[in-house]
mmCIF file of C-alpha atoms and ligand atoms in Angstrom:
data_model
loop_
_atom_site.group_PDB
_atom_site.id
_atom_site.type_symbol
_atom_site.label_atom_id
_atom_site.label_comp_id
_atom_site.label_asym_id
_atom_site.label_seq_id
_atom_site.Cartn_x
_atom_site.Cartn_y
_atom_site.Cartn_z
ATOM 1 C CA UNK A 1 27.393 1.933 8.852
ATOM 2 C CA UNK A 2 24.280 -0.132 9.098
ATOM 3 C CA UNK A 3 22.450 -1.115 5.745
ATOM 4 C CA UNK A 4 18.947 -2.578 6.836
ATOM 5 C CA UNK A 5 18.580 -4.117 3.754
ATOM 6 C CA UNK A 6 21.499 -6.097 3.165
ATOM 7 C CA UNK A 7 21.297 -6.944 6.696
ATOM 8 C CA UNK A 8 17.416 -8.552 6.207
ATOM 9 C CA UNK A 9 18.592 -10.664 2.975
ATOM 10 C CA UNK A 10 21.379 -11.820 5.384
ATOM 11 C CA UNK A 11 19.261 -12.210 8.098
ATOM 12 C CA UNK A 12 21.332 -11.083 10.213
ATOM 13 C CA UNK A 13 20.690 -8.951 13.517
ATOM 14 C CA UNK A 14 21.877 -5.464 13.917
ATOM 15 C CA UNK A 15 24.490 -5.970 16.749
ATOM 16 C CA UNK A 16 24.673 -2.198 17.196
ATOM 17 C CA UNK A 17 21.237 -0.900 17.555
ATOM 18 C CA UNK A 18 22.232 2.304 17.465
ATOM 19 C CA UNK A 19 24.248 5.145 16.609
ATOM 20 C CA UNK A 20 24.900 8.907 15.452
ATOM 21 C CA UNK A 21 25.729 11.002 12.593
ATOM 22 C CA UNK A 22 26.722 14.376 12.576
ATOM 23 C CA UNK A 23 22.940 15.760 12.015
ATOM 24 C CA UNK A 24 20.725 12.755 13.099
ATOM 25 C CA UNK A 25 20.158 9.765 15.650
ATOM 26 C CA UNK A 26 19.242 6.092 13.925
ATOM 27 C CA UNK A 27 17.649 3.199 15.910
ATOM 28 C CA UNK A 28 17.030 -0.243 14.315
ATOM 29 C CA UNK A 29 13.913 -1.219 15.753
ATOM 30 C CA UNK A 30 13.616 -4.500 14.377
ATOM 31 C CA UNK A 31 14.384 -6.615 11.646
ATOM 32 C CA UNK A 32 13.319 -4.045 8.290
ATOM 33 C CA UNK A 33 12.542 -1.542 10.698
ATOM 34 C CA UNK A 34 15.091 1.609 11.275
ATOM 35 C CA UNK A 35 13.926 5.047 13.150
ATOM 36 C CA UNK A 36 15.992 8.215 12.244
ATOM 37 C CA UNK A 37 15.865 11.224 14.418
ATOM 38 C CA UNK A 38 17.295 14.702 12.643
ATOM 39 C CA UNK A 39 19.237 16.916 15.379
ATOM 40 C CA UNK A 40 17.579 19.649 13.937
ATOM 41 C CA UNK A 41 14.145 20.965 14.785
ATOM 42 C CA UNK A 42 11.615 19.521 12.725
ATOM 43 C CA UNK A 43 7.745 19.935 11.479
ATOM 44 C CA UNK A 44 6.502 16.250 10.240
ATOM 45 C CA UNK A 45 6.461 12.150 11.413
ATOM 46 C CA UNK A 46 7.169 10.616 8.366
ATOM 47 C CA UNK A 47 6.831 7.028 7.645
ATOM 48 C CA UNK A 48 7.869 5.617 4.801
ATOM 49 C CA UNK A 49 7.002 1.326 3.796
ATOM 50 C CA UNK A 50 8.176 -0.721 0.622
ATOM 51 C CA UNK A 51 8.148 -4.367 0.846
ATOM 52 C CA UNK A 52 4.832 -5.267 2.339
ATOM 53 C CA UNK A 53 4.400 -7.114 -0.550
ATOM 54 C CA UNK A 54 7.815 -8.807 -0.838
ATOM 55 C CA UNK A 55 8.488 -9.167 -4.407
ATOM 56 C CA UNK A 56 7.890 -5.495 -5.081
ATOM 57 C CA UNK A 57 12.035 -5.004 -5.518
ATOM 58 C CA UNK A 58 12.076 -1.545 -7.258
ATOM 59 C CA UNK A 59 10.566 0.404 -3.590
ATOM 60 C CA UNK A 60 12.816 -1.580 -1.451
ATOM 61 C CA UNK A 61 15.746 -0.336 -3.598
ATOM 62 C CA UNK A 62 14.747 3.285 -3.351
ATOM 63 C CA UNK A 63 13.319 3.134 0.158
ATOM 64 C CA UNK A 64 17.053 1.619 1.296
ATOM 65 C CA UNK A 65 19.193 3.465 -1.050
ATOM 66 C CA UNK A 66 17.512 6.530 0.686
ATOM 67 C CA UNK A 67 18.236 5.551 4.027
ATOM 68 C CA UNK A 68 21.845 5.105 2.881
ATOM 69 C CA UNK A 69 22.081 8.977 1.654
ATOM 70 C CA UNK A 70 20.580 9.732 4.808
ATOM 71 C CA UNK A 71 23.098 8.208 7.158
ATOM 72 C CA UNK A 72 26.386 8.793 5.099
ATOM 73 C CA UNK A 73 25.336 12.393 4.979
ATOM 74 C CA UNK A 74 24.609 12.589 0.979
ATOM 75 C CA UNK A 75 20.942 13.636 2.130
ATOM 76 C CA UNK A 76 20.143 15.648 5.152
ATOM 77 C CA UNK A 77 17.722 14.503 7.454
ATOM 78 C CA UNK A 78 14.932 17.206 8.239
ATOM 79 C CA UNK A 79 11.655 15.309 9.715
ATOM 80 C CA UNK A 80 11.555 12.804 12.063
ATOM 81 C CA UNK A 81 11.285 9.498 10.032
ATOM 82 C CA UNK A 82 10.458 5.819 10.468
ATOM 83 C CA UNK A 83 11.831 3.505 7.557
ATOM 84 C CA UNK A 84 9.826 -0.164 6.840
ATOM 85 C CA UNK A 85 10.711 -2.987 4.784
ATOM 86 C CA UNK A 86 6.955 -4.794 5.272
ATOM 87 C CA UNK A 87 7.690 -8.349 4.756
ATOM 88 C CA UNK A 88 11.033 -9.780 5.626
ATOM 89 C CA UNK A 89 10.510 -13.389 4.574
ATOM 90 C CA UNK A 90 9.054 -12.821 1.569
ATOM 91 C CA UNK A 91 11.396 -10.139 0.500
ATOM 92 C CA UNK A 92 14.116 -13.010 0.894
ATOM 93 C CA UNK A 93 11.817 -16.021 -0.812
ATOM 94 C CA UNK A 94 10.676 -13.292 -3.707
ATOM 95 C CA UNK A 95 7.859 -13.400 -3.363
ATOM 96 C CA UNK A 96 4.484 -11.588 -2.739
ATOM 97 C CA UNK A 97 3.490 -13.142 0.645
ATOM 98 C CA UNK A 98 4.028 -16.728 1.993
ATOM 99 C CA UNK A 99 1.087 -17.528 3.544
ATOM 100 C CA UNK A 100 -1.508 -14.468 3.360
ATOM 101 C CA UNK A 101 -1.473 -11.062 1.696
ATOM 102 C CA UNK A 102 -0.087 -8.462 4.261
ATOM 103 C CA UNK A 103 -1.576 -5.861 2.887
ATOM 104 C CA UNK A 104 -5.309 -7.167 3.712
ATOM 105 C CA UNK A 105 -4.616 -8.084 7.570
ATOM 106 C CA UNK A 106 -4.264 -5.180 8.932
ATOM 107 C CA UNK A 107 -6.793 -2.979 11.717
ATOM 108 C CA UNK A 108 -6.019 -6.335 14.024
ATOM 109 C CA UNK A 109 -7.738 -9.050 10.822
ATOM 110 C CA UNK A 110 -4.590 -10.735 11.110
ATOM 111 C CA UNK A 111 -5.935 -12.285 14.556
ATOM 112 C CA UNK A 112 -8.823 -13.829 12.182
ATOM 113 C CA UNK A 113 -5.914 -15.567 10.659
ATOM 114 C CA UNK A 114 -3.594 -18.912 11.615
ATOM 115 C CA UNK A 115 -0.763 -17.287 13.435
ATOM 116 C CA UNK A 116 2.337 -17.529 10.993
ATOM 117 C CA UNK A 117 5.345 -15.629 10.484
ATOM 118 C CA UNK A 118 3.113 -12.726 8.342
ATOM 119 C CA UNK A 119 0.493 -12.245 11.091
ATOM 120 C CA UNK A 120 3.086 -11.664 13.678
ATOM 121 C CA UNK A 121 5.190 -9.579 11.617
ATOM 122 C CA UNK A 122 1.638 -7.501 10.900
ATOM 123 C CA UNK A 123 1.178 -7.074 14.595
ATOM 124 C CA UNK A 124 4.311 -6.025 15.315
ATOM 125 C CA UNK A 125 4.188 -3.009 12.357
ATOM 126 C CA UNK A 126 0.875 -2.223 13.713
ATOM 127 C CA UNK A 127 2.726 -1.930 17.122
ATOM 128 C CA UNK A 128 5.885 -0.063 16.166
ATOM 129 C CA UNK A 129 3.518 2.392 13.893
ATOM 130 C CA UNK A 130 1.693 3.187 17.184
ATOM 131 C CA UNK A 131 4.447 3.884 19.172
ATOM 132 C CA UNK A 132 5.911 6.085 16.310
ATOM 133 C CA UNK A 133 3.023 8.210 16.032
ATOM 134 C CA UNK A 134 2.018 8.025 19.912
ATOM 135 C CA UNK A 135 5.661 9.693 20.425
ATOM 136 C CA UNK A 136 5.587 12.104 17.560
ATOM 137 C CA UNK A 137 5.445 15.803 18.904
ATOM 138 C CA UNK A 138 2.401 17.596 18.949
ATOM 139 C CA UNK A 139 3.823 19.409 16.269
ATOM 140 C CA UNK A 140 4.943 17.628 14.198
ATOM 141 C CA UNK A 141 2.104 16.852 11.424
ATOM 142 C CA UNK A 142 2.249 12.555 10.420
ATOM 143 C CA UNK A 143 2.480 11.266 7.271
ATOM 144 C CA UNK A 144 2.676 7.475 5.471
ATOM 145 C CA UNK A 145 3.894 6.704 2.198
ATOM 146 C CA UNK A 146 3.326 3.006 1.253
ATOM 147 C CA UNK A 147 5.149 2.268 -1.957
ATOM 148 C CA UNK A 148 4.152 -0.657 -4.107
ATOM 149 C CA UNK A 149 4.347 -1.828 -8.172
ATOM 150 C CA UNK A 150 1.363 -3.526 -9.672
ATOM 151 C CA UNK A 151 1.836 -7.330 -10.538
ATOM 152 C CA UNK A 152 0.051 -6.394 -13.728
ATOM 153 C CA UNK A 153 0.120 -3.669 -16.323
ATOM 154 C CA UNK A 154 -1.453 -0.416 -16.187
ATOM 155 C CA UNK A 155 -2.905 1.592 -18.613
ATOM 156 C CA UNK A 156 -2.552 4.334 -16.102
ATOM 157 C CA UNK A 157 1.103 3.436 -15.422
ATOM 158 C CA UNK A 158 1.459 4.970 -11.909
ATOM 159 C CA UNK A 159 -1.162 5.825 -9.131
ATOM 160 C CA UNK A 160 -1.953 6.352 -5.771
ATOM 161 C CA UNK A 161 -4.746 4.774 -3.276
ATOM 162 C CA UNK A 162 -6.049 6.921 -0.990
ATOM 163 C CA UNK A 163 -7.641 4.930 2.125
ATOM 164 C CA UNK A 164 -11.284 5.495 3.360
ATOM 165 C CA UNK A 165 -11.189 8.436 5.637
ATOM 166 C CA UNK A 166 -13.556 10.941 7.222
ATOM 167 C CA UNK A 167 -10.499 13.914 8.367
ATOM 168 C CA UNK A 168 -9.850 15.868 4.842
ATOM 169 C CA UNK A 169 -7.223 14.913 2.360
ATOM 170 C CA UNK A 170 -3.580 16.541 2.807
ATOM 171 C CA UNK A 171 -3.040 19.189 0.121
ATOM 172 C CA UNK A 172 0.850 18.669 1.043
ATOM 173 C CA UNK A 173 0.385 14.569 0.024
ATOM 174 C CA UNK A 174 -1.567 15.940 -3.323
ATOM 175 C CA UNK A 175 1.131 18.224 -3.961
ATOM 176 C CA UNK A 176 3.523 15.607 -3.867
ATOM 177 C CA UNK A 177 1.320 13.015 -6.191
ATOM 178 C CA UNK A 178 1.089 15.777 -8.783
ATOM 179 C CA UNK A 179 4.845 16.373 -8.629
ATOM 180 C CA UNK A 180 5.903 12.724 -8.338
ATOM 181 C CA UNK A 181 4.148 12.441 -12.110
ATOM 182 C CA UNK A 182 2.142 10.144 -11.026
ATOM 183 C CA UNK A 183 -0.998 9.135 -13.467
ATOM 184 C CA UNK A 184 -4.211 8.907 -11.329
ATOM 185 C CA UNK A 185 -5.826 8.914 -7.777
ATOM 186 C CA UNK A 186 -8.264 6.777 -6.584
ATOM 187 C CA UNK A 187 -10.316 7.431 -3.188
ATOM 188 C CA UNK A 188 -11.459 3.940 -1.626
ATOM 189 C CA UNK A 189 -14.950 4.314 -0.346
ATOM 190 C CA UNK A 190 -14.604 2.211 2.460
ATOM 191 C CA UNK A 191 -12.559 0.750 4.805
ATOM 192 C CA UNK A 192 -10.019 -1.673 4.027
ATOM 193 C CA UNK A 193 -7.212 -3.621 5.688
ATOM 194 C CA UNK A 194 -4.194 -1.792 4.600
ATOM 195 C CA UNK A 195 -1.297 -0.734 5.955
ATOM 196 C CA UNK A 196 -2.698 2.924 5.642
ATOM 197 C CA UNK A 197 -5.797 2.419 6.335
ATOM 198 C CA UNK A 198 -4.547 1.462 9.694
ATOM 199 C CA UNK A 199 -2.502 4.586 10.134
ATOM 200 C CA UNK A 200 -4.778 6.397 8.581
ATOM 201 C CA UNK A 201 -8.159 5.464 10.657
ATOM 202 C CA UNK A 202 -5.807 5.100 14.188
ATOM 203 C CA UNK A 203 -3.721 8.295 13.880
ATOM 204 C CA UNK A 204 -5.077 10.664 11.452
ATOM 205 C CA UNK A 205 -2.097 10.384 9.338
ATOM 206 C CA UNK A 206 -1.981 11.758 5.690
ATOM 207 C CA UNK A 207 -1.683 8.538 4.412
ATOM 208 C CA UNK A 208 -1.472 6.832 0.848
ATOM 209 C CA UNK A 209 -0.227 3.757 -1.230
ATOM 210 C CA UNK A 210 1.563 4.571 -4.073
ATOM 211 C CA UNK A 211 1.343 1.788 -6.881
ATOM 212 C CA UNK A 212 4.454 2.992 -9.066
ATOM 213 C CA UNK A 213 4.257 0.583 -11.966
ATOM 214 C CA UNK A 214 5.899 -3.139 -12.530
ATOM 215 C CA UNK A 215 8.985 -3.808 -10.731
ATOM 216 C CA UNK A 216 11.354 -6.824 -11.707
ATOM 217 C CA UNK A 217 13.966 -9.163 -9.535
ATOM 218 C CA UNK A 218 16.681 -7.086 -7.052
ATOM 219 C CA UNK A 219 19.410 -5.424 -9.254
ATOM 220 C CA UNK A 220 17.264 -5.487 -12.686
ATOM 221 C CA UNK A 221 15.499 -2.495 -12.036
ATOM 222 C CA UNK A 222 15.426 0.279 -14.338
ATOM 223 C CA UNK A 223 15.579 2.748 -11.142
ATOM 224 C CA UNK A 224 15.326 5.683 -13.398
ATOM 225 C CA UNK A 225 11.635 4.591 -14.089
ATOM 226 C CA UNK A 226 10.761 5.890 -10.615
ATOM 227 C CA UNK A 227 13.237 8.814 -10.636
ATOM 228 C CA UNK A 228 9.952 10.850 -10.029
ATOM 229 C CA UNK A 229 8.880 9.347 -6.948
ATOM 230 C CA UNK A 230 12.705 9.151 -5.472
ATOM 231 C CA UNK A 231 12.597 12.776 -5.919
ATOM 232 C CA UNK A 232 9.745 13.508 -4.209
ATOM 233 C CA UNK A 233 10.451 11.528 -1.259
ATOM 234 C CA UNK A 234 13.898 12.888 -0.952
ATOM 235 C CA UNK A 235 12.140 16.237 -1.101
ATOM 236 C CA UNK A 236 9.754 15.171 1.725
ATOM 237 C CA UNK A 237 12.310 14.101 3.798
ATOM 238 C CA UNK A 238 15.027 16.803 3.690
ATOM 239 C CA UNK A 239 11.877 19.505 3.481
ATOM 240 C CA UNK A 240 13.164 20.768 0.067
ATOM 241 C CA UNK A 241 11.094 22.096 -2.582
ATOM 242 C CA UNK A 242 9.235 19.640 -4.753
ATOM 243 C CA UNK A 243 10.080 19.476 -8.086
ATOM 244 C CA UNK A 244 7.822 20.759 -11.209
ATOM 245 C CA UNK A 245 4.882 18.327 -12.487
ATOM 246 C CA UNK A 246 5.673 17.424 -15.765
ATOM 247 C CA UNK A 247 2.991 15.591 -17.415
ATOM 248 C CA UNK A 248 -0.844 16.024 -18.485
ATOM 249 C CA UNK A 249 -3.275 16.353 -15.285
ATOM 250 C CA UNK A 250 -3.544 13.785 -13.144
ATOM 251 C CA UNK A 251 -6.789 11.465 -13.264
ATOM 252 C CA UNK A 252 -9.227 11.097 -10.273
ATOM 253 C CA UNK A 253 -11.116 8.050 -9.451
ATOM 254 C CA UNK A 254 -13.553 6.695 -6.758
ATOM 255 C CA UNK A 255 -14.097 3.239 -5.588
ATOM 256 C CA UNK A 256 -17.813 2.666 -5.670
ATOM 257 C CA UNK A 257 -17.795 -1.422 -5.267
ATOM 258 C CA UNK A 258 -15.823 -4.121 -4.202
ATOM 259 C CA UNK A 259 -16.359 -7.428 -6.046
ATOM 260 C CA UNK A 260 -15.954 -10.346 -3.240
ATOM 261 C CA UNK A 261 -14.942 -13.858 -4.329
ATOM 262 C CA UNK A 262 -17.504 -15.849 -2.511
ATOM 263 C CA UNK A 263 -17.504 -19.091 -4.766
ATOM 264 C CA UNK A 264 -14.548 -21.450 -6.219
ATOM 265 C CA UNK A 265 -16.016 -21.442 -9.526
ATOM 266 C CA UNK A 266 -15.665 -17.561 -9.708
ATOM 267 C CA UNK A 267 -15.216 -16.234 -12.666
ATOM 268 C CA UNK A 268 -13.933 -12.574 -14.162
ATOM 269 C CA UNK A 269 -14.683 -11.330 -17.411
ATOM 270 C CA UNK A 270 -11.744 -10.801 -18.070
ATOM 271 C CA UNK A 271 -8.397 -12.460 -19.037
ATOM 272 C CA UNK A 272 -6.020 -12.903 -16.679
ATOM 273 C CA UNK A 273 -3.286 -10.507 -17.926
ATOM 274 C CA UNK A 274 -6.315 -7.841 -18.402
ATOM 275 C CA UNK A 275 -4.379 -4.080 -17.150
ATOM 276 C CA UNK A 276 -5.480 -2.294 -14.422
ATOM 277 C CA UNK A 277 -8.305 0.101 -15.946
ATOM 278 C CA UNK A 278 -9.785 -1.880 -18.216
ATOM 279 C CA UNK A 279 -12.988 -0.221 -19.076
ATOM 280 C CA UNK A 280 -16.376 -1.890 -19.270
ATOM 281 C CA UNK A 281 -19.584 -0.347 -20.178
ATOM 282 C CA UNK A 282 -23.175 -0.532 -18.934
ATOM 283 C CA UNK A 283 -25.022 -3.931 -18.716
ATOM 284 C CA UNK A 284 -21.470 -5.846 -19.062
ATOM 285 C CA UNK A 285 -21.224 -8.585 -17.147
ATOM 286 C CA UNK A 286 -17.959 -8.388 -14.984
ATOM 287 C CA UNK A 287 -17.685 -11.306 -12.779
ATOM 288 C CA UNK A 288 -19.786 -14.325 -12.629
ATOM 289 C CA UNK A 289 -20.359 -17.083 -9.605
ATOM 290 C CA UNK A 290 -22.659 -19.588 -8.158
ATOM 291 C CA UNK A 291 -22.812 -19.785 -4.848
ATOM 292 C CA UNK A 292 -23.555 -23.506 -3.380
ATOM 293 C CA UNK A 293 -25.042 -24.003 -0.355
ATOM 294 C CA UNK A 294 -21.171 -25.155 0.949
ATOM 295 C CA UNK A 295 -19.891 -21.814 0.132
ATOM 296 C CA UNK A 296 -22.396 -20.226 2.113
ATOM 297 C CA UNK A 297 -21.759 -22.188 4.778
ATOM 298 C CA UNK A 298 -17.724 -21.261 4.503
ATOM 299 C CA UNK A 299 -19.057 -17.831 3.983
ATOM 300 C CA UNK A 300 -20.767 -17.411 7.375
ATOM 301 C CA UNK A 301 -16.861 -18.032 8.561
ATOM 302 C CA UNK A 302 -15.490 -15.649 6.878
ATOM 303 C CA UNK A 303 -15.347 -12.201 8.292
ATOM 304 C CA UNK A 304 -12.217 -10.290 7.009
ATOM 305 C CA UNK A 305 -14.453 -7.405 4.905
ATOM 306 C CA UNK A 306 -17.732 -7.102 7.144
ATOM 307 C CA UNK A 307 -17.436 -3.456 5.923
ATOM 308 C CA UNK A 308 -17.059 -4.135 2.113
ATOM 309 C CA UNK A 309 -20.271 -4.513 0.232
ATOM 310 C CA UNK A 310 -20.749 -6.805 -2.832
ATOM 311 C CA UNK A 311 -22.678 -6.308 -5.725
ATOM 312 C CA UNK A 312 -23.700 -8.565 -7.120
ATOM 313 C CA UNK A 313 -27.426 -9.341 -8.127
ATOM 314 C CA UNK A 314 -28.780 -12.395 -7.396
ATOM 315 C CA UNK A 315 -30.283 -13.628 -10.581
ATOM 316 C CA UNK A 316 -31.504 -17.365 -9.899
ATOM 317 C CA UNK A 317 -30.966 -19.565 -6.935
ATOM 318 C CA UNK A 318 -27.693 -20.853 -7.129
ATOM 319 C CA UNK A 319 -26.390 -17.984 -9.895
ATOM 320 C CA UNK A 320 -24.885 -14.775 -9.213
ATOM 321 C CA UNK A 321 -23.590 -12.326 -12.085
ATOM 322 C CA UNK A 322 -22.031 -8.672 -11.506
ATOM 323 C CA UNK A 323 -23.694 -6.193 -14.015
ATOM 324 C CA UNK A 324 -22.917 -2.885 -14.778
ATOM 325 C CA UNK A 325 -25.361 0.004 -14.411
ATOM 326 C CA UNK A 326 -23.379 2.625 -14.533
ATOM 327 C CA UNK A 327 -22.360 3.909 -18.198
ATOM 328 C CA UNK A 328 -18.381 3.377 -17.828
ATOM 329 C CA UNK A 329 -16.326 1.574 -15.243
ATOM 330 C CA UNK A 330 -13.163 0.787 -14.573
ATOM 331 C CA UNK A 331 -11.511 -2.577 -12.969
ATOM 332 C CA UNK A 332 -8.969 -2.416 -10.547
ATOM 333 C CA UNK A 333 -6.654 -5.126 -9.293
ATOM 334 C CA UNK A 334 -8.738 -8.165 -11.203
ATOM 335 C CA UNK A 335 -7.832 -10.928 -9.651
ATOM 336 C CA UNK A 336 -9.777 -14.062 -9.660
ATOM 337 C CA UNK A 337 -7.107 -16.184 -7.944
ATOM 338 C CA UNK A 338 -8.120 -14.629 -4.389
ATOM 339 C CA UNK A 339 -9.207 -16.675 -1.341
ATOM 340 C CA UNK A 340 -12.670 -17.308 -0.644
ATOM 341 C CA UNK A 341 -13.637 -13.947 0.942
ATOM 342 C CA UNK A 342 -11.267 -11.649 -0.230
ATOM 343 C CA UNK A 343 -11.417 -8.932 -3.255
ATOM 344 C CA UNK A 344 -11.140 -10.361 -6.617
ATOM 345 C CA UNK A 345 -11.017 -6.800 -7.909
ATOM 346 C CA UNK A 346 -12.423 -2.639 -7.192
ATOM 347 C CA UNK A 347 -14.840 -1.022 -9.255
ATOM 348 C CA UNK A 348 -14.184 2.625 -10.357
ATOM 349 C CA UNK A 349 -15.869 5.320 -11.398
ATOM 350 C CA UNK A 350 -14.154 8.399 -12.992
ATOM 351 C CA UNK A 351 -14.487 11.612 -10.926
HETATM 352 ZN ZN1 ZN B 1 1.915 -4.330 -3.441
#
């Protein structure tokens, strides 16, 4: 039987490309990429993605593992489902990306990009997530589960992103957060270049990245750290009952800034093993940089986040500093490392 994960760390092709079970149909799409079809009737297009970010080991293991059950018939298949591993070549190298993040070129900004092996790969999931959801049934309602761990600690261990959308949030997908234990939710407040923000804004899909805490190299997971999750999506996709929540109620967040790297000599306030959440209080000074007149210049080239504010203040000519006005914040994916352009960290406010 095909195993689409030991066949990517081979890299090897599938020679059959598909094949039946006694209660579904499987097609390997491409490389990462398998399609199951239950025989049964069926009420949801489910996608689920692990490995966008290629050295986040723990989702590939429960994403594959699952498609296993599925087609040795230890879990029965009971909505029509389209299985991802995101980033074969970095999955294999261990790494997060090779070239550029995968998770920030999506909604066509990898064409912004040099074409490499991630932009290509990005067009291609962009292309085989269309024709999923062009093909699904009227019926059938769409959903996307994007599962990721945080490079960092958390002082909320486990949480889920909701993209920027305008079509209402799924009370099915906030059932399942509450029951997959997860800590906190936090709404994004504009749009990005995700993964579901793409199937979000293109299809109307229920969709959501799930950051499930810190994963470590193939085979040294502690898989019964995400026993919750695993649950839930073998709940989703064999329409079971999800199980009981069984922890204190879930925080809710909202993204009210993004702070943009715009200068080399950026600087965070924080150090750089700081946990998502970290708190900082008003008139704080979060992020610090001085733009020169050759940053602006590389600036008016850059056009990845024309939708993503910045706020900073500009306090003398070549200074900028990021103050806080609000009485509490919290940080979210610091990261001062970034490329010129890109999001050195999210800005939260409690809900
Ligand atoms: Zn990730």
């Amino acid at each position: 039987m095909i195993d689409f994960l030991d066949l990517l760390l081979k890299q090897q092709v599938c020679l059959t490309q598909q094949g039946q079970t006694e209660d579904l149909s499987w097609t390997w799409l491409a490389e990462g990429v398998l399609e199951l079809t239950p025989k049964q009737h069926y009420e949801k297009s489910v996608v689920i993605s692990a490995g966008v970010h290629g050295n986040e080991t723990a989702p590939i293991e429960i994403l594959s593992q699952l498609c296993q059950d599925l087609l040795h018939g230890r879990l029965r298949l009971a909505v029509r489902l389209l299985c991802i591993l995101g980033n074969p070549a970095a999955i294999r190298a261990g790494t997060r990306y090779l070239e550029n993040d995968m998770n920030r070129m999506f909604c066509g900004a990898y064409q912004q990009l040099e074409p490499a092996v991630e932009t290509r790969r990005a067009a291609l999931l962009e292309q085989l997530l269309t024709d999923f959801f062009i093909k699904s049934p009227r019926h059938a309602k769409p959903y996307h589960f994007d599962l990721h761990t945080a490079i960092r600690a958390s002082l909320l261990p486990t949480f889920a992103l909701f993209p920027y959308q305008t079509h209402a949030y799924d009370q099915y997908v906030l059932q399942c957060l509450e029951a997959a234990a997860l800590d906190a939710i936090v709404y994004h407040n504009a749009a990005g270049r995700t993964f579901t923000h793409f199937s979000s804004f293109n299809f109307q899909v229920a969709s959501v990245t799930l950051e499930l805490g810190q994963a470590k190299a193939f085979g040294q997971n502690d898989l019964t750290q995400f026993s919750h999750i695993d649950q839930v999506l073998r709940a989703v996709v064999s329409e079971q009952a999800l199980p009981e929540r069984d922890k204190i109620r879930i925080r809710q967040f909202k993204v009210i800034d993004s702070i943009i790297k715009q200068a080399e000599n950026f600087q965070l306030n924080l150090a750089d093993d700081a946990a998502n959440f970290s708190v900082f209080e008003q008139d704080q000074i979060i992020a610090t940089q001085a733009i020169s007149e050759h940053d602006a210049h590389l600036q008016a080239q850059i056009v990845l986040h024309p939708h993503e504010r910045h706020g900073f203040e500009q306090h003398t000519v070549e200074g900028q500093r990021y103050i806080v006005s609000q009485p509490q914040v919290f940080i979210l994916f610091p990261n001062a490392k970034v490329k010129l352009g890109l999001r050195a960290g999210l800005v939260l406010e409690e809900i």
